[in-house]
PDB file of C-alpha atoms in Angstrom:
ATOM      1  CA  MET A   1      14.709 -11.804  35.566  1.00  0.00           C
ATOM      2  CA  LYS A   2      12.320 -15.005  35.110  1.00  0.00           C
ATOM      3  CA  GLU A   3       9.501 -12.360  35.963  1.00  0.00           C
ATOM      4  CA  LYS A   4      10.825 -10.013  33.512  1.00  0.00           C
ATOM      5  CA  SER A   5      11.185 -12.778  30.751  1.00  0.00           C
ATOM      6  CA  ARG A   6       7.935 -14.087  31.347  1.00  0.00           C
ATOM      7  CA  ARG A   7       6.463 -10.784  30.800  1.00  0.00           C
ATOM      8  CA  PHE A   8       8.420 -10.229  27.510  1.00  0.00           C
ATOM      9  CA  ILE A   9       7.125 -13.479  26.209  1.00  0.00           C
ATOM     10  CA  LEU A  10       3.417 -12.421  27.287  1.00  0.00           C
ATOM     11  CA  VAL A  11       3.763  -8.939  25.351  1.00  0.00           C
ATOM     12  CA  ASP A  12       5.496 -10.903  22.367  1.00  0.00           C
ATOM     13  CA  ILE A  13       2.480 -13.323  22.308  1.00  0.00           C
ATOM     14  CA  LEU A  14      -0.018 -10.151  22.362  1.00  0.00           C
ATOM     15  CA  TYR A  15       2.000  -8.498  19.670  1.00  0.00           C
ATOM     16  CA  ILE A  16       2.084 -11.575  17.678  1.00  0.00           C
ATOM     17  CA  SER A  17      -1.590 -11.887  18.315  1.00  0.00           C
ATOM     18  CA  ILE A  18      -2.245  -8.395  17.070  1.00  0.00           C
ATOM     19  CA  MET A  19      -0.629  -9.474  13.870  1.00  0.00           C
ATOM     20  CA  LEU A  20      -2.584 -12.785  13.155  1.00  0.00           C
ATOM     21  CA  LEU A  21      -6.004 -11.991  14.448  1.00  0.00           C
ATOM     22  CA  PRO A  22      -7.103  -9.519  11.876  1.00  0.00           C
ATOM     23  CA  ILE A  23      -6.442 -12.300   9.195  1.00  0.00           C
ATOM     24  CA  LEU A  24      -8.154 -14.642  10.990  1.00  0.00           C
ATOM     25  CA  ILE A  25     -11.045 -12.669  11.607  1.00  0.00           C
ATOM     26  CA  GLY A  26     -11.120 -11.670   7.896  1.00  0.00           C
ATOM     27  CA  LEU A  27     -10.908 -15.568   7.002  1.00  0.00           C
ATOM     28  CA  VAL A  28     -13.913 -16.297   9.350  1.00  0.00           C
ATOM     29  CA  LEU A  29     -16.121 -13.185   8.090  1.00  0.00           C
ATOM     30  CA  THR A  30     -15.637 -14.236   4.312  1.00  0.00           C
ATOM     31  CA  ILE A  31     -16.475 -17.778   5.268  1.00  0.00           C
ATOM     32  CA  LEU A  32     -19.473 -16.849   6.911  1.00  0.00           C
ATOM     33  CA  THR A  33     -20.627 -13.896   4.539  1.00  0.00           C
ATOM     34  CA  LYS A  34     -19.576 -15.104   1.028  1.00  0.00           C
ATOM     35  CA  PRO A  35     -22.431 -16.903  -0.838  1.00  0.00           C
ATOM     36  CA  GLN A  36     -21.624 -20.203  -2.477  1.00  0.00           C
ATOM     37  CA  ALA A  37     -20.959 -19.837  -6.339  1.00  0.00           C
ATOM     38  CA  GLU A  38     -20.177 -22.104  -9.145  1.00  0.00           C
ATOM     39  CA  GLY A  39     -17.783 -21.645 -12.185  1.00  0.00           C
ATOM     40  CA  ILE A  40     -16.458 -18.268 -12.665  1.00  0.00           C
ATOM     41  CA  THR A  41     -17.054 -15.585  -9.930  1.00  0.00           C
ATOM     42  CA  ILE A  42     -15.551 -12.212 -10.638  1.00  0.00           C
ATOM     43  CA  THR A  43     -17.021  -9.241  -8.490  1.00  0.00           C
ATOM     44  CA  GLY A  44     -16.117  -6.030  -6.498  1.00  0.00           C
ATOM     45  CA  ALA A  45     -15.917  -5.463  -3.053  1.00  0.00           C
ATOM     46  CA  ARG A  46     -19.068  -6.718  -1.109  1.00  0.00           C
ATOM     47  CA  ILE A  47     -21.352  -4.173   0.413  1.00  0.00           C
ATOM     48  CA  PHE A  48     -21.781  -5.177   4.163  1.00  0.00           C
ATOM     49  CA  LEU A  49     -23.698  -1.960   5.625  1.00  0.00           C
ATOM     50  CA  ARG A  50     -25.219   1.053   3.890  1.00  0.00           C
ATOM     51  CA  VAL A  51     -25.676   3.999   6.191  1.00  0.00           C
ATOM     52  CA  SER A  52     -27.687   6.837   4.917  1.00  0.00           C
ATOM     53  CA  MET A  53     -26.274  10.284   4.437  1.00  0.00           C
ATOM     54  CA  PRO A  54     -27.470  13.513   3.260  1.00  0.00           C
ATOM     55  CA  LEU A  55     -25.897  13.364  -0.338  1.00  0.00           C
ATOM     56  CA  GLN A  56     -25.357   9.678  -0.856  1.00  0.00           C
ATOM     57  CA  SER A  57     -25.234   6.289   1.324  1.00  0.00           C
ATOM     58  CA  LEU A  58     -22.104   5.935   3.036  1.00  0.00           C
ATOM     59  CA  LEU A  59     -21.396   2.322   2.017  1.00  0.00           C
ATOM     60  CA  ILE A  60     -19.170   0.001   4.624  1.00  0.00           C
ATOM     61  CA  THR A  61     -17.484  -2.564   1.961  1.00  0.00           C
ATOM     62  CA  GLU A  62     -15.247  -5.607   2.307  1.00  0.00           C
ATOM     63  CA  ALA A  63     -12.330  -3.641   0.707  1.00  0.00           C
ATOM     64  CA  GLN A  64     -12.730  -1.039   4.038  1.00  0.00           C
ATOM     65  CA  ILE A  65     -13.026  -3.836   6.597  1.00  0.00           C
ATOM     66  CA  HIS A  66      -9.643  -5.663   5.173  1.00  0.00           C
ATOM     67  CA  SER A  67      -7.731  -2.239   4.781  1.00  0.00           C
ATOM     68  CA  TRP A  68      -8.581  -1.748   8.676  1.00  0.00           C
ATOM     69  CA  LEU A  69      -7.286  -5.363   9.391  1.00  0.00           C
ATOM     70  CA  VAL A  70      -4.245  -4.809   7.342  1.00  0.00           C
ATOM     71  CA  MET A  71      -3.222  -1.957   9.413  1.00  0.00           C
ATOM     72  CA  ILE A  72      -3.941  -3.811  12.552  1.00  0.00           C
ATOM     73  CA  SER A  73      -1.578  -6.518  11.399  1.00  0.00           C
ATOM     74  CA  ILE A  74       0.661  -3.959  10.701  1.00  0.00           C
ATOM     75  CA  LEU A  75       0.758  -2.333  13.923  1.00  0.00           C
ATOM     76  CA  GLY A  76       1.187  -5.606  15.602  1.00  0.00           C
ATOM     77  CA  LEU A  77       4.080  -6.356  13.550  1.00  0.00           C
ATOM     78  CA  CYS A  78       5.881  -2.848  14.023  1.00  0.00           C
ATOM     79  CA  LEU A  79       5.239  -3.169  17.721  1.00  0.00           C
ATOM     80  CA  TYR A  80       6.546  -6.880  17.757  1.00  0.00           C
ATOM     81  CA  LEU A  81       9.698  -5.615  15.810  1.00  0.00           C
ATOM     82  CA  THR A  82      10.474  -2.682  18.249  1.00  0.00           C
ATOM     83  CA  HIS A  83       9.838  -4.623  21.465  1.00  0.00           C
ATOM     84  CA  GLY A  84      12.886  -4.795  23.746  1.00  0.00           C
ATOM     85  CA  LEU A  85      14.955  -2.678  21.696  1.00  0.00           C
ATOM     86  CA  LYS A  86      18.823  -2.605  22.657  1.00  0.00           C
ATOM     87  CA  THR A  87      22.153  -1.312  22.427  1.00  0.00           C
ATOM     88  CA  ARG A  88      23.544  -4.705  23.307  1.00  0.00           C
ATOM     89  CA  GLN A  89      23.148  -8.033  22.466  1.00  0.00           C
ATOM     90  CA  VAL A  90      20.397  -6.990  19.703  1.00  0.00           C
ATOM     91  CA  ARG A  91      17.866  -9.634  18.863  1.00  0.00           C
ATOM     92  CA  SER A  92      17.303 -10.843  15.293  1.00  0.00           C
ATOM     93  CA  ARG A  93      13.855  -8.629  15.049  1.00  0.00           C
ATOM     94  CA  GLN A  94      15.719  -5.254  15.655  1.00  0.00           C
ATOM     95  CA  HIS A  95      18.379  -5.917  13.086  1.00  0.00           C
ATOM     96  CA  LEU A  96      15.411  -6.544  10.528  1.00  0.00           C
ATOM     97  CA  ALA A  97      13.776  -3.399  11.962  1.00  0.00           C
ATOM     98  CA  GLU A  98      17.023  -1.158  11.589  1.00  0.00           C
ATOM     99  CA  TRP A  99      17.441  -2.809   8.183  1.00  0.00           C
ATOM    100  CA  ILE A 100      13.924  -1.596   7.216  1.00  0.00           C
ATOM    101  CA  VAL A 101      14.714   1.529   8.333  1.00  0.00           C
ATOM    102  CA  GLU A 102      17.956   2.060   6.968  1.00  0.00           C
ATOM    103  CA  LYS A 103      16.801   1.228   3.581  1.00  0.00           C
ATOM    104  CA  VAL A 104      13.687   3.580   3.635  1.00  0.00           C
ATOM    105  CA  ASP A 105      15.698   6.177   4.603  1.00  0.00           C
ATOM    106  CA  PHE A 106      18.176   5.491   1.932  1.00  0.00           C
ATOM    107  CA  LEU A 107      15.207   5.261  -1.044  1.00  0.00           C
ATOM    108  CA  VAL A 108      13.897   8.482   0.658  1.00  0.00           C
ATOM    109  CA  LYS A 109      17.196  10.182   0.376  1.00  0.00           C
ATOM    110  CA  ASP A 110      18.033   9.032  -3.169  1.00  0.00           C
ATOM    111  CA  SER A 111      14.976   9.969  -4.658  1.00  0.00           C
ATOM    112  CA  MET A 112      13.894  13.390  -2.816  1.00  0.00           C
ATOM    113  CA  GLY A 113      16.876  14.526  -1.228  1.00  0.00           C
ATOM    114  CA  GLU A 114      17.922  15.582   2.397  1.00  0.00           C
ATOM    115  CA  TYR A 115      15.045  18.069   2.742  1.00  0.00           C
ATOM    116  CA  PHE A 116      12.422  15.169   2.493  1.00  0.00           C
ATOM    117  CA  MET A 117      14.034  12.923   5.176  1.00  0.00           C
ATOM    118  CA  GLY A 118      10.793  13.436   7.130  1.00  0.00           C
ATOM    119  CA  PHE A 119       8.938  11.338   4.414  1.00  0.00           C
ATOM    120  CA  SER A 120      10.501   8.321   5.452  1.00  0.00           C
ATOM    121  CA  ALA A 121       7.703   7.176   7.689  1.00  0.00           C
ATOM    122  CA  PHE A 122       5.008   8.186   5.324  1.00  0.00           C
ATOM    123  CA  ILE A 123       6.770   5.918   2.475  1.00  0.00           C
ATOM    124  CA  ALA A 124       7.495   2.893   4.849  1.00  0.00           C
ATOM    125  CA  SER A 125       3.755   3.160   5.692  1.00  0.00           C
ATOM    126  CA  ILE A 126       2.674   3.389   1.470  1.00  0.00           C
ATOM    127  CA  LEU A 127       5.084   0.187   0.844  1.00  0.00           C
ATOM    128  CA  ALA A 128       3.622  -1.700   4.321  1.00  0.00           C
ATOM    129  CA  LEU A 129       0.030  -1.072   3.436  1.00  0.00           C
ATOM    130  CA  SER A 130      -0.042  -1.279  -0.428  1.00  0.00           C
ATOM    131  CA  ALA A 131       2.131  -4.731  -0.476  1.00  0.00           C
ATOM    132  CA  PHE A 132       0.332  -6.223   2.705  1.00  0.00           C
ATOM    133  CA  SER A 133      -3.128  -5.626   1.128  1.00  0.00           C
ATOM    134  CA  SER A 134      -2.187  -7.305  -2.098  1.00  0.00           C
ATOM    135  CA  LEU A 135      -1.063 -10.244  -0.086  1.00  0.00           C
ATOM    136  CA  LEU A 136      -4.068 -10.785   1.304  1.00  0.00           C
ATOM    137  CA  ALA A 137      -4.947 -12.540  -2.055  1.00  0.00           C
ATOM    138  CA  LEU A 138      -2.519 -15.443  -0.552  1.00  0.00           C
ATOM    139  CA  PHE A 139      -5.325 -16.134   2.268  1.00  0.00           C
ATOM    140  CA  GLY A 140      -7.975 -16.124  -0.331  1.00  0.00           C
ATOM    141  CA  LEU A 141      -9.454 -12.887   1.214  1.00  0.00           C
ATOM    142  CA  TYR A 142     -10.433  -9.972  -1.085  1.00  0.00           C
ATOM    143  CA  PRO A 143      -7.307  -7.505  -1.519  1.00  0.00           C
ATOM    144  CA  PRO A 144      -8.265  -3.939  -0.652  1.00  0.00           C
ATOM    145  CA  THR A 145      -5.987  -2.520  -3.742  1.00  0.00           C
ATOM    146  CA  SER A 146      -8.453  -4.346  -6.022  1.00  0.00           C
ATOM    147  CA  ASP A 147     -10.878  -1.578  -5.105  1.00  0.00           C
ATOM    148  CA  LEU A 148     -10.355   1.473  -6.940  1.00  0.00           C
ATOM    149  CA  ASN A 149     -11.981   3.294  -4.253  1.00  0.00           C
ATOM    150  CA  VAL A 150      -9.314   2.426  -1.929  1.00  0.00           C
ATOM    151  CA  VAL A 151      -6.771   3.377  -4.246  1.00  0.00           C
ATOM    152  CA  ALA A 152      -8.060   6.480  -5.279  1.00  0.00           C
ATOM    153  CA  GLY A 153      -8.040   7.770  -1.517  1.00  0.00           C
ATOM    154  CA  TRP A 154      -4.388   7.054  -1.446  1.00  0.00           C
ATOM    155  CA  ALA A 155      -3.746   8.911  -4.779  1.00  0.00           C
ATOM    156  CA  VAL A 156      -5.774  12.132  -3.482  1.00  0.00           C
ATOM    157  CA  LEU A 157      -3.926  12.395  -0.483  1.00  0.00           C
ATOM    158  CA  VAL A 158      -0.665  12.331  -2.529  1.00  0.00           C
ATOM    159  CA  PHE A 159      -2.284  14.600  -4.859  1.00  0.00           C
ATOM    160  CA  ILE A 160      -2.771  16.893  -1.844  1.00  0.00           C
ATOM    161  CA  LEU A 161       0.898  16.586  -0.710  1.00  0.00           C
ATOM    162  CA  ILE A 162       2.174  17.696  -4.200  1.00  0.00           C
ATOM    163  CA  THR A 163      -0.284  20.666  -4.376  1.00  0.00           C
ATOM    164  CA  TYR A 164       0.906  21.682  -0.833  1.00  0.00           C
ATOM    165  CA  TYR A 165       4.836  21.426  -1.625  1.00  0.00           C
ATOM    166  CA  LYS A 166       4.424  23.276  -4.719  1.00  0.00           C
ATOM    167  CA  SER A 167       2.415  25.910  -3.239  1.00  0.00           C
ATOM    168  CA  LYS A 168       4.884  26.554  -0.072  1.00  0.00           C
ATOM    169  CA  CYS A 169       6.273  29.413  -2.366  1.00  0.00           C
ATOM    170  CA  GLY A 170       3.214  30.992  -2.606  1.00  0.00           C
ATOM    171  CA  PRO A 171      -0.111  30.849  -4.531  1.00  0.00           C
ATOM    172  CA  TRP A 172       1.632  32.871  -7.728  1.00  0.00           C
ATOM    173  CA  GLN A 173       4.558  30.583  -7.862  1.00  0.00           C
ATOM    174  CA  TYR A 174       2.086  28.016  -8.249  1.00  0.00           C
ATOM    175  CA  MET A 175       0.017  29.333 -10.561  1.00  0.00           C
ATOM    176  CA  LYS A 176       2.793  30.595 -12.581  1.00  0.00           C
ATOM    177  CA  SER A 177       4.233  26.845 -12.717  1.00  0.00           C
ATOM    178  CA  PHE A 178       1.330  26.025 -15.084  1.00  0.00           C
ATOM    179  CA  THR A 179       2.784  28.528 -17.725  1.00  0.00           C
ATOM    180  CA  GLU A 180       6.467  26.936 -17.919  1.00  0.00           C
ATOM    181  CA  PRO A 181       8.166  26.358 -20.001  1.00  0.00           C
ATOM    182  CA  VAL A 182       6.202  28.361 -22.449  1.00  0.00           C
ATOM    183  CA  PRO A 183       2.593  29.916 -21.746  1.00  0.00           C
ATOM    184  CA  PHE A 184       0.847  28.033 -24.573  1.00  0.00           C
ATOM    185  CA  LEU A 185       0.950  24.824 -22.650  1.00  0.00           C
ATOM    186  CA  THR A 186      -0.896  26.261 -19.924  1.00  0.00           C
ATOM    187  CA  PRO A 187      -3.865  23.887 -20.933  1.00  0.00           C
ATOM    188  CA  LEU A 188      -2.234  20.770 -21.160  1.00  0.00           C
ATOM    189  CA  ASN A 189       0.010  21.512 -17.915  1.00  0.00           C
ATOM    190  CA  ILE A 190      -3.651  21.901 -15.981  1.00  0.00           C
ATOM    191  CA  ILE A 191      -4.561  18.655 -17.511  1.00  0.00           C
ATOM    192  CA  SER A 192      -1.591  16.830 -16.359  1.00  0.00           C
ATOM    193  CA  GLU A 193      -1.857  18.135 -12.841  1.00  0.00           C
ATOM    194  CA  VAL A 194      -5.594  16.590 -12.768  1.00  0.00           C
ATOM    195  CA  ALA A 195      -4.403  13.371 -14.285  1.00  0.00           C
ATOM    196  CA  THR A 196      -1.731  12.749 -11.876  1.00  0.00           C
ATOM    197  CA  PRO A 197      -3.972  11.336  -9.018  1.00  0.00           C
ATOM    198  CA  VAL A 198      -6.021   9.525 -11.781  1.00  0.00           C
ATOM    199  CA  SER A 199      -3.328   7.808 -13.594  1.00  0.00           C
ATOM    200  CA  MET A 200      -1.678   6.631 -10.201  1.00  0.00           C
ATOM    201  CA  ALA A 201      -4.928   5.080  -8.695  1.00  0.00           C
ATOM    202  CA  PHE A 202      -5.815   3.262 -12.348  1.00  0.00           C
ATOM    203  CA  ARG A 203      -2.332   2.143 -12.435  1.00  0.00           C
ATOM    204  CA  HIS A 204      -2.247   0.614  -9.068  1.00  0.00           C
ATOM    205  CA  TYR A 205      -5.654  -0.911  -9.134  1.00  0.00           C
ATOM    206  CA  GLY A 206      -5.575  -2.262 -13.134  1.00  0.00           C
ATOM    207  CA  ASN A 207      -2.209  -4.082 -12.216  1.00  0.00           C
ATOM    208  CA  VAL A 208      -3.715  -5.798  -9.250  1.00  0.00           C
ATOM    209  CA  LEU A 209      -7.413  -6.381 -10.592  1.00  0.00           C
ATOM    210  CA  SER A 210      -5.917  -7.658 -13.851  1.00  0.00           C
ATOM    211  CA  GLY A 211      -3.439 -10.111 -12.080  1.00  0.00           C
ATOM    212  CA  ALA A 212      -6.492 -11.255  -9.948  1.00  0.00           C
ATOM    213  CA  VAL A 213      -8.493 -12.069 -12.973  1.00  0.00           C
ATOM    214  CA  ILE A 214      -6.222 -13.676 -15.015  1.00  0.00           C
ATOM    215  CA  SER A 215      -5.277 -16.122 -12.124  1.00  0.00           C
ATOM    216  CA  VAL A 216      -9.337 -17.112 -11.709  1.00  0.00           C
ATOM    217  CA  LEU A 217      -9.563 -17.431 -15.327  1.00  0.00           C
ATOM    218  CA  VAL A 218      -6.307 -19.615 -15.491  1.00  0.00           C
ATOM    219  CA  ALA A 219      -7.709 -21.877 -12.851  1.00  0.00           C
ATOM    220  CA  THR A 220     -11.138 -22.449 -14.079  1.00  0.00           C
ATOM    221  CA  GLY A 221      -9.764 -23.134 -17.514  1.00  0.00           C
ATOM    222  CA  LEU A 222      -7.390 -25.775 -16.171  1.00  0.00           C
ATOM    223  CA  GLN A 223     -10.290 -27.258 -14.082  1.00  0.00           C
ATOM    224  CA  GLY A 224     -12.050 -27.805 -17.360  1.00  0.00           C
ATOM    225  CA  LEU A 225      -9.071 -29.041 -19.015  1.00  0.00           C
ATOM    226  CA  SER A 226      -8.492 -31.780 -16.220  1.00  0.00           C
ATOM    227  CA  ARG A 227     -12.338 -32.830 -16.791  1.00  0.00           C
ATOM    228  CA  LEU A 228     -12.037 -33.288 -20.126  1.00  0.00           C
ATOM    229  CA  LEU A 229      -8.467 -34.893 -20.330  1.00  0.00           C
ATOM    230  CA  LEU A 230      -8.539 -37.094 -16.984  1.00  0.00           C
ATOM    231  CA  GLY A 231     -12.401 -37.026 -16.414  1.00  0.00           C
ATOM    232  CA  TRP A 232     -12.038 -41.253 -17.712  1.00  0.00           C
ATOM    233  CA  LEU A 233     -10.399 -42.055 -14.930  1.00  0.00           C
ATOM    234  CA  PRO A 234     -12.214 -44.194 -12.174  1.00  0.00           C
ATOM    235  CA  GLY A 235     -14.435 -43.323  -9.394  1.00  0.00           C
ATOM    236  CA  PHE A 236     -13.778 -40.188  -7.621  1.00  0.00           C
ATOM    237  CA  PHE A 237     -10.121 -39.520  -9.586  1.00  0.00           C
ATOM    238  CA  GLY A 238     -11.885 -38.290 -12.550  1.00  0.00           C
ATOM    239  CA  GLY A 239     -13.600 -35.590 -10.450  1.00  0.00           C
ATOM    240  CA  ILE A 240      -9.829 -34.258  -8.950  1.00  0.00           C
ATOM    241  CA  PRO A 241      -8.576 -31.512 -10.876  1.00  0.00           C
ATOM    242  CA  PHE A 242      -5.177 -32.602 -11.591  1.00  0.00           C
ATOM    243  CA  LEU A 243      -3.922 -29.812 -13.602  1.00  0.00           C
ATOM    244  CA  GLN A 244      -4.835 -27.311 -11.046  1.00  0.00           C
ATOM    245  CA  ILE A 245      -2.092 -28.890  -8.993  1.00  0.00           C
ATOM    246  CA  GLY A 246       0.694 -26.544  -8.732  1.00  0.00           C
ATOM    247  CA  ILE A 247       0.190 -23.786 -11.876  1.00  0.00           C
ATOM    248  CA  PRO A 248      -2.322 -21.640  -9.836  1.00  0.00           C
ATOM    249  CA  ALA A 249       0.199 -21.507  -7.278  1.00  0.00           C
ATOM    250  CA  VAL A 250       2.988 -20.545  -9.432  1.00  0.00           C
ATOM    251  CA  LEU A 251       0.910 -17.652 -11.158  1.00  0.00           C
ATOM    252  CA  SER A 252      -0.116 -16.606  -7.266  1.00  0.00           C
ATOM    253  CA  ILE A 253       3.623 -16.245  -6.298  1.00  0.00           C
ATOM    254  CA  TYR A 254       3.864 -13.789  -9.179  1.00  0.00           C
ATOM    255  CA  PHE A 255       0.602 -11.621  -9.375  1.00  0.00           C
ATOM    256  CA  ASP A 256       0.399 -11.705  -5.637  1.00  0.00           C
ATOM    257  CA  VAL A 257       3.839 -11.547  -4.206  1.00  0.00           C
ATOM    258  CA  PHE A 258       5.942 -10.238  -6.996  1.00  0.00           C
ATOM    259  CA  SER A 259       3.589  -8.178  -8.877  1.00  0.00           C
ATOM    260  CA  GLY A 260       1.723  -6.825  -5.279  1.00  0.00           C
ATOM    261  CA  CYS A 261       5.122  -5.792  -3.527  1.00  0.00           C
ATOM    262  CA  LEU A 262       6.299  -4.244  -7.238  1.00  0.00           C
ATOM    263  CA  GLN A 263       2.889  -2.248  -7.662  1.00  0.00           C
ATOM    264  CA  ALA A 264       3.597  -1.112  -3.787  1.00  0.00           C
ATOM    265  CA  TYR A 265       7.004   0.393  -4.877  1.00  0.00           C
ATOM    266  CA  ILE A 266       6.063   2.022  -7.835  1.00  0.00           C
ATOM    267  CA  PHE A 267       3.595   3.640  -6.229  1.00  0.00           C
ATOM    268  CA  ALA A 268       5.909   4.988  -3.405  1.00  0.00           C
ATOM    269  CA  MET A 269       8.518   5.816  -5.826  1.00  0.00           C
ATOM    270  CA  LEU A 270       5.701   8.032  -7.683  1.00  0.00           C
ATOM    271  CA  THR A 271       4.853   9.638  -4.669  1.00  0.00           C
ATOM    272  CA  MET A 272       8.433  10.773  -3.919  1.00  0.00           C
ATOM    273  CA  MET A 273       8.874  11.588  -7.692  1.00  0.00           C
ATOM    274  CA  TYR A 274       5.833  13.838  -7.943  1.00  0.00           C
ATOM    275  CA  VAL A 275       6.397  15.606  -4.163  1.00  0.00           C
ATOM    276  CA  SER A 276       9.910  16.175  -4.477  1.00  0.00           C
ATOM    277  CA  GLY A 277       9.560  17.116  -8.386  1.00  0.00           C
ATOM    278  CA  GLY A 278       6.922  19.734  -8.162  1.00  0.00           C
ATOM    279  CA  PHE A 279       9.022  21.553  -5.165  1.00  0.00           C
ATOM    280  CA  PRO A 280      10.885  24.602  -6.045  1.00  0.00           C
ATOM    281  CA  LEU A 281      13.400  23.916  -3.373  1.00  0.00           C
ATOM    282  CA  GLU A 282      15.750  26.370  -4.494  1.00  0.00           C
ATOM    283  CA  LEU A 283      13.657  29.360  -4.589  1.00  0.00           C
ATOM    284  CA  TYR A 284      11.786  28.012  -1.357  1.00  0.00           C
ATOM    285  CA  MET A 285      15.367  28.285   0.438  1.00  0.00           C
ATOM    286  CA  LYS A 286      16.033  31.740  -1.197  1.00  0.00           C
ATOM    287  CA  ARG A 287      12.776  33.085   0.155  1.00  0.00           C
ATOM    288  CA  LYS A 288      13.472  31.882   3.520  1.00  0.00           C
ATOM    289  CA  THR A 289      16.845  33.416   3.434  1.00  0.00           C
ATOM    290  CA  GLN A 290      15.458  36.932   2.548  1.00  0.00           C
ATOM    291  CA  LYS A 291      12.717  36.328   5.203  1.00  0.00           C
ATOM    292  CA  LYS A 292      15.563  35.928   7.664  1.00  0.00           C
ATOM    293  CA  LYS A 293      17.649  38.863   6.523  1.00  0.00           C
ATOM    294  CA  LEU A 294      14.335  40.963   6.950  1.00  0.00           C
ATOM    295  CA  GLU A 295      13.441  39.889  10.246  1.00  0.00           C
ATOM    296  CA  VAL A 296      17.073  40.608  11.458  1.00  0.00           C
ATOM    297  CA  MET A 297      17.047  44.013   9.846  1.00  0.00           C
TER     298      MET A 297
END
């Protein structure tokens, strides 16, 4: 038993390391590569490498690297929560893992219906990836959700799923859906279809980026105000930005934690709504039943 317990603890340490090491790597990489700047600096993801390609160069950016670091951390968290699953004497981490699964299953069932219960893992992945990406800002790292290219990639993937389920009743039915409810609305329906991934990407990206910009502006303004009002203090006390203590932290709790998690939830809800809402389930089940009858005959 002692040998098993020792081995279990070592595996736990390994999984915790997989969770935490990517964040440490991101911090070290940021410290070593980020140039020193004075005043307000609001920039996009830094480019680390350019790979020559036939059409255009492939850019390896800060957002891409941090996205991979987040995925590795999420992998470590999942391995840790599911390590040593039991039916008796259940650990608290297993209760947490079961609670997460139950809540996501309920969310998918309530929003999409029984047919889409297989989407639970995908929706959980969207929630985790989006929320943890935004939470990187708490560590002073560039959040991948502040890069339009990253969020646009997610939106394109969701758009492919939407188109796939809309086409499950055949291409003719998919084309016919653009003429509903009346044919003269076809141009607007086509524009609406194309606008879906665009609106999803810009909504998520814009809300996360605006929060980061507001936080930087407020922190910089408080630093200047502190120098103006309290610069008369003797010695090094005059250079301490007292007004920056506390207020930026409160803003960070809202913009990085609450708003980041909220945007993850909204993106997941829009994914479920668009996929299930565009799928003609009744018609699909009717066609499936008719096909089975023909096969029997």
